[in-house]
PDB file of C-alpha atoms in Angstrom:
ATOM      1  CA  MET A   1      28.999  53.577 -14.472  1.00 42.00           C
ATOM      2  CA  ARG A   2      28.965  52.057 -10.990  1.00 48.00           C
ATOM      3  CA  LEU A   3      26.363  49.574  -9.805  1.00 45.00           C
ATOM      4  CA  PRO A   4      24.947  50.032  -6.289  1.00 49.00           C
ATOM      5  CA  ARG A   5      26.238  47.566  -3.714  1.00 50.00           C
ATOM      6  CA  THR A   6      22.776  46.096  -3.341  1.00 44.00           C
ATOM      7  CA  ALA A   7      22.629  45.273  -7.017  1.00 43.00           C
ATOM      8  CA  LEU A   8      26.012  43.546  -6.753  1.00 39.00           C
ATOM      9  CA  LEU A   9      24.958  41.596  -3.720  1.00 40.00           C
ATOM     10  CA  VAL A  10      21.641  40.411  -5.415  1.00 41.00           C
ATOM     11  CA  THR A  11      23.637  39.388  -8.452  1.00 41.00           C
ATOM     12  CA  GLY A  12      26.137  37.503  -6.331  1.00 43.00           C
ATOM     13  CA  LEU A  13      23.358  35.750  -4.318  1.00 38.00           C
ATOM     14  CA  ALA A  14      21.615  34.650  -7.564  1.00 39.00           C
ATOM     15  CA  LEU A  15      24.856  33.179  -8.946  1.00 38.00           C
ATOM     16  CA  ALA A  16      25.535  31.374  -5.622  1.00 39.00           C
ATOM     17  CA  ALA A  17      21.998  29.915  -5.564  1.00 40.00           C
ATOM     18  CA  GLY A  18      22.511  28.366  -9.026  1.00 39.00           C
ATOM     19  CA  ALA A  19      25.725  26.800  -7.743  1.00 39.00           C
ATOM     20  CA  PHE A  20      23.947  25.248  -4.672  1.00 47.00           C
ATOM     21  CA  ALA A  21      21.118  23.826  -6.820  1.00 53.00           C
ATOM     22  CA  ALA A  22      23.506  21.517  -8.695  1.00 61.00           C
ATOM     23  CA  PRO A  23      21.967  18.936 -10.945  1.00 80.00           C
ATOM     24  CA  LEU A  24      20.611  15.908  -8.994  1.00 92.00           C
ATOM     25  CA  GLU A  25      19.717  12.507 -10.204  1.00 94.00           C
ATOM     26  CA  LEU A  26      18.455   9.722  -7.988  1.00 96.00           C
ATOM     27  CA  GLU A  27      17.632   6.185  -9.036  1.00 96.00           C
ATOM     28  CA  THR A  28      15.556   3.661  -7.171  1.00 96.00           C
ATOM     29  CA  TYR A  29      13.648   0.472  -7.918  1.00 94.00           C
ATOM     30  CA  ASP A  30      10.150  -0.559  -6.999  1.00 92.00           C
ATOM     31  CA  LEU A  31      10.358  -4.361  -6.822  1.00 89.00           C
ATOM     32  CA  ARG A  32       6.642  -4.816  -6.263  1.00 89.00           C
ATOM     33  CA  LYS A  33       5.546  -2.902  -9.246  1.00 90.00           C
ATOM     34  CA  CYS A  34       8.629  -3.668 -11.407  1.00 90.00           C
ATOM     35  CA  LEU A  35       9.458  -0.080 -11.965  1.00 93.00           C
ATOM     36  CA  GLN A  36      12.831   1.779 -12.189  1.00 95.00           C
ATOM     37  CA  TRP A  37      12.304   5.362 -10.965  1.00 96.00           C
ATOM     38  CA  THR A  38      14.479   8.345 -11.915  1.00 97.00           C
ATOM     39  CA  ILE A  39      14.078  11.233  -9.418  1.00 97.00           C
ATOM     40  CA  THR A  40      15.153  14.735  -9.950  1.00 96.00           C
ATOM     41  CA  ARG A  41      14.429  18.298  -8.617  1.00 95.00           C
ATOM     42  CA  THR A  42      11.592  19.923 -10.523  1.00 93.00           C
ATOM     43  CA  GLU A  43      13.016  22.966 -12.244  1.00 87.00           C
ATOM     44  CA  GLN A  44       9.812  24.377 -13.627  1.00 86.00           C
ATOM     45  CA  PRO A  45       6.232  24.429 -12.217  1.00 84.00           C
ATOM     46  CA  VAL A  46       3.976  21.865 -13.783  1.00 86.00           C
ATOM     47  CA  ARG A  47       0.278  22.380 -14.383  1.00 89.00           C
ATOM     48  CA  SER A  48      -1.208  19.417 -12.426  1.00 91.00           C
ATOM     49  CA  ALA A  49      -2.951  18.771  -9.191  1.00 91.00           C
ATOM     50  CA  GLU A  50      -0.092  16.491  -8.032  1.00 93.00           C
ATOM     51  CA  TYR A  51       2.542  19.132  -8.576  1.00 92.00           C
ATOM     52  CA  ARG A  52       0.406  21.684  -6.580  1.00 91.00           C
ATOM     53  CA  ALA A  53       0.002  19.192  -3.831  1.00 92.00           C
ATOM     54  CA  ALA A  54       3.665  18.598  -3.594  1.00 92.00           C
ATOM     55  CA  ARG A  55       4.359  22.357  -3.738  1.00 91.00           C
ATOM     56  CA  ALA A  56       1.918  22.969  -0.830  1.00 91.00           C
ATOM     57  CA  ARG A  57       3.846  20.403   1.210  1.00 90.00           C
ATOM     58  CA  ALA A  58       7.321  21.763   0.453  1.00 90.00           C
ATOM     59  CA  ARG A  59       7.994  23.842   3.567  1.00 86.00           C
ATOM     60  CA  GLY A  60      11.300  25.135   4.839  1.00 86.00           C
ATOM     61  CA  SER A  61      14.164  23.546   2.900  1.00 88.00           C
ATOM     62  CA  ALA A  62      11.908  20.994   1.132  1.00 93.00           C
ATOM     63  CA  GLU A  63      11.741  21.203  -2.658  1.00 95.00           C
ATOM     64  CA  VAL A  64       9.460  19.659  -5.199  1.00 96.00           C
ATOM     65  CA  PHE A  65      10.871  16.459  -6.764  1.00 96.00           C
ATOM     66  CA  SER A  66       9.670  14.641  -9.845  1.00 96.00           C
ATOM     67  CA  ALA A  67       9.738  10.860 -10.234  1.00 96.00           C
ATOM     68  CA  THR A  68       9.483   9.275 -13.665  1.00 96.00           C
ATOM     69  CA  ALA A  69       9.330   5.533 -14.543  1.00 96.00           C
ATOM     70  CA  GLU A  70       8.803   3.635 -17.786  1.00 92.00           C
ATOM     71  CA  LEU A  71       5.830   1.347 -17.620  1.00 89.00           C
ATOM     72  CA  PRO A  72       6.389  -2.234 -18.532  1.00 80.00           C
ATOM     73  CA  GLU A  73       3.401  -2.149 -20.915  1.00 84.00           C
ATOM     74  CA  GLY A  74       4.633   1.156 -22.445  1.00 87.00           C
ATOM     75  CA  GLY A  75       4.307   4.856 -21.534  1.00 91.00           C
ATOM     76  CA  GLN A  76       5.615   6.728 -18.567  1.00 94.00           C
ATOM     77  CA  LEU A  77       4.474   7.345 -15.051  1.00 94.00           C
ATOM     78  CA  HIS A  78       5.123  10.799 -13.370  1.00 95.00           C
ATOM     79  CA  LYS A  79       4.737  11.527  -9.625  1.00 96.00           C
ATOM     80  CA  PHE A  80       5.731  14.575  -7.611  1.00 96.00           C
ATOM     81  CA  GLY A  81       6.844  14.751  -4.043  1.00 95.00           C
ATOM     82  CA  ALA A  82       8.334  17.211  -1.479  1.00 96.00           C
ATOM     83  CA  CYS A  83      11.841  16.232  -0.263  1.00 96.00           C
ATOM     84  CA  THR A  84      14.940  17.759   1.406  1.00 96.00           C
ATOM     85  CA  TYR A  85      18.221  16.834  -0.070  1.00 96.00           C
ATOM     86  CA  ARG A  86      21.315  18.055   1.931  1.00 94.00           C
ATOM     87  CA  ARG A  87      24.919  17.166   2.572  1.00 92.00           C
ATOM     88  CA  VAL A  88      25.941  16.550   6.175  1.00 91.00           C
ATOM     89  CA  ALA A  89      29.787  16.228   6.552  1.00 92.00           C
ATOM     90  CA  GLY A  90      29.896  15.841   2.781  1.00 90.00           C
ATOM     91  CA  LYS A  91      27.432  12.940   2.671  1.00 92.00           C
ATOM     92  CA  PRO A  92      24.080  13.187   1.098  1.00 94.00           C
ATOM     93  CA  ARG A  93      20.819  12.766   3.132  1.00 96.00           C
ATOM     94  CA  ILE A  94      17.312  12.653   1.751  1.00 97.00           C
ATOM     95  CA  ALA A  95      13.983  13.010   3.653  1.00 96.00           C
ATOM     96  CA  CYS A  96      10.541  13.066   1.963  1.00 96.00           C
ATOM     97  CA  VAL A  97       7.248  14.382   3.180  1.00 94.00           C
ATOM     98  CA  PRO A  98       4.723  11.576   3.903  1.00 93.00           C
ATOM     99  CA  VAL A  99       1.152  11.384   2.489  1.00 86.00           C
ATOM    100  CA  LEU A 100       1.891  12.274  -1.104  1.00 89.00           C
ATOM    101  CA  ASP A 101       1.797   9.612  -3.880  1.00 92.00           C
ATOM    102  CA  PHE A 102       5.552   9.585  -4.350  1.00 95.00           C
ATOM    103  CA  PRO A 103       7.958   6.570  -4.432  1.00 95.00           C
ATOM    104  CA  LEU A 104       9.944   7.915  -1.454  1.00 96.00           C
ATOM    105  CA  ALA A 105       7.124   9.469   0.561  1.00 95.00           C
ATOM    106  CA  GLY A 106       7.712   9.543   4.254  1.00 95.00           C
ATOM    107  CA  ALA A 107      11.137   7.887   4.106  1.00 96.00           C
ATOM    108  CA  SER A 108      14.507   9.088   5.112  1.00 97.00           C
ATOM    109  CA  TYR A 109      17.838   7.958   3.604  1.00 97.00           C
ATOM    110  CA  VAL A 110      21.528   8.094   4.671  1.00 97.00           C
ATOM    111  CA  PRO A 111      24.577   6.651   3.125  1.00 96.00           C
ATOM    112  CA  ALA A 112      24.924   2.947   3.424  1.00 95.00           C
ATOM    113  CA  GLU A 113      27.912   1.394   5.306  1.00 93.00           C
ATOM    114  CA  GLN A 114      29.231  -0.287   2.127  1.00 91.00           C
ATOM    115  CA  GLN A 115      29.681   1.779  -1.080  1.00 92.00           C
ATOM    116  CA  ARG A 116      30.146  -0.614  -3.997  1.00 89.00           C
ATOM    117  CA  PHE A 117      29.873   1.944  -6.841  1.00 90.00           C
ATOM    118  CA  ARG A 118      32.065   4.635  -8.288  1.00 87.00           C
ATOM    119  CA  THR A 119      29.169   6.136 -10.225  1.00 89.00           C
ATOM    120  CA  ALA A 120      26.625   6.434  -7.388  1.00 92.00           C
ATOM    121  CA  THR A 121      26.419   6.701  -3.649  1.00 94.00           C
ATOM    122  CA  VAL A 122      24.137   4.039  -2.178  1.00 96.00           C
ATOM    123  CA  LEU A 123      21.624   5.446   0.350  1.00 97.00           C
ATOM    124  CA  ARG A 124      19.748   3.169   2.640  1.00 97.00           C
ATOM    125  CA  CYS A 125      16.325   3.730   4.241  1.00 97.00           C
ATOM    126  CA  VAL A 126      16.441   4.469   7.902  1.00 97.00           C
ATOM    127  CA  SER A 127      12.909   5.741   8.774  1.00 95.00           C
ATOM    128  CA  GLY A 128       9.493   5.405   7.093  1.00 93.00           C
ATOM    129  CA  CYS A 129      10.543   2.134   5.456  1.00 90.00           C
ATOM    130  CA  ASP A 130       7.934  -0.390   4.640  1.00 87.00           C
ATOM    131  CA  GLN A 131       7.145  -2.739   1.747  1.00 86.00           C
ATOM    132  CA  LYS A 132       5.950   0.118  -0.415  1.00 88.00           C
ATOM    133  CA  ILE A 133       9.120   2.243   0.045  1.00 93.00           C
ATOM    134  CA  PRO A 134      12.430   1.333  -1.747  1.00 94.00           C
ATOM    135  CA  ASP A 135      15.150   0.221   0.736  1.00 94.00           C
ATOM    136  CA  LEU A 136      17.956   1.613  -1.380  1.00 95.00           C
ATOM    137  CA  VAL A 137      18.271   4.882  -3.424  1.00 96.00           C
ATOM    138  CA  TYR A 138      21.234   5.648  -5.648  1.00 96.00           C
ATOM    139  CA  ASP A 139      22.552   9.122  -5.818  1.00 95.00           C
ATOM    140  CA  LEU A 140      24.112   9.151  -9.328  1.00 92.00           C
ATOM    141  CA  HIS A 141      27.418  11.015  -9.894  1.00 85.00           C
ATOM    142  CA  GLU A 142      27.267  12.857 -13.172  1.00 76.00           C
ATOM    143  CA  ASP A 143      31.048  13.063 -13.630  1.00 68.00           C
ATOM    144  CA  ALA A 144      32.316  10.028 -11.688  1.00 56.00           C
ATOM    145  CA  VAL A 145      33.543   7.676 -14.344  1.00 56.00           C
ATOM    146  CA  THR A 146      34.772   8.272 -17.797  1.00 69.00           C
ATOM    147  CA  ASP A 147      35.134   4.502 -18.503  1.00 75.00           C
ATOM    148  CA  VAL A 148      31.819   3.811 -20.271  1.00 81.00           C
ATOM    149  CA  ALA A 149      32.117  -0.040 -19.861  1.00 83.00           C
ATOM    150  CA  ALA A 150      32.603   0.293 -16.202  1.00 81.00           C
ATOM    151  CA  GLN A 151      29.622   2.661 -15.934  1.00 84.00           C
ATOM    152  CA  GLU A 152      27.428   0.154 -17.830  1.00 87.00           C
ATOM    153  CA  LYS A 153      28.559  -2.672 -15.608  1.00 89.00           C
ATOM    154  CA  GLU A 154      27.627  -0.648 -12.506  1.00 87.00           C
ATOM    155  CA  GLU A 155      24.152   0.190 -14.040  1.00 89.00           C
ATOM    156  CA  ARG A 156      23.604  -3.501 -14.604  1.00 90.00           C
ATOM    157  CA  ALA A 157      24.685  -4.365 -11.030  1.00 91.00           C
ATOM    158  CA  ARG A 158      22.224  -1.731  -9.603  1.00 91.00           C
ATOM    159  CA  GLY A 159      19.341  -3.235 -11.534  1.00 90.00           C
ATOM    160  CA  THR A 160      20.076  -6.866 -10.742  1.00 89.00           C
ATOM    161  CA  ARG A 161      17.392  -7.133  -8.062  1.00 88.00           C
ATOM    162  CA  LEU A 162      14.754  -5.611 -10.326  1.00 90.00           C
ATOM    163  CA  ARG A 163      15.564  -7.970 -13.154  1.00 89.00           C
ATOM    164  CA  ARG A 164      15.469 -11.025 -10.816  1.00 89.00           C
ATOM    165  CA  ALA A 165      12.160  -9.966  -9.165  1.00 87.00           C
ATOM    166  CA  CYS A 166      10.586  -8.973 -12.430  1.00 87.00           C
ATOM    167  CA  ALA A 167      12.007 -11.616 -14.709  1.00 82.00           C
ATOM    168  CA  GLY A 168       8.428 -12.927 -15.706  1.00 72.00           C
ATOM    169  CA  LEU A 169       7.119  -9.500 -16.657  1.00 63.00           C
ATOM    170  CA  ARG A 170       9.905  -8.174 -18.962  1.00 52.00           C
TER     171      ARG A 170
END
């Protein structure tokens, strides 16, 4: 039995789309509120007004992203935003839509000059930066290092500024 060419094309495009939407995990720190944010693409729709607002702002190549943080007093905080994540010459770039209540709202990030980590690419804010927006975002590599001790050391180094700024709260 032969499949029509269009069916093969559609199947191939679906498989290719899955390859382009590789897992993405970003990490950033809010030194004012003493929060460590984990930011990922939102895979499934969420029934909330915040998700719908982010989805409405996600135009063109923008996607809905989810940010999660553990609160110092316990519990979790969830926020949604619309951002574009793309690679230019093999280097990641992130730009997020303004107005939404999202940790990276309105900011754009490019790779920093100095890359100190093997487990993450350091991205620095180049536009939309103010005291409410984190100046650095870490694009975590899922398969970068197999040495667990080295990975833990780098995780501690990335969180040093947060621990210093929030020493009295934790």
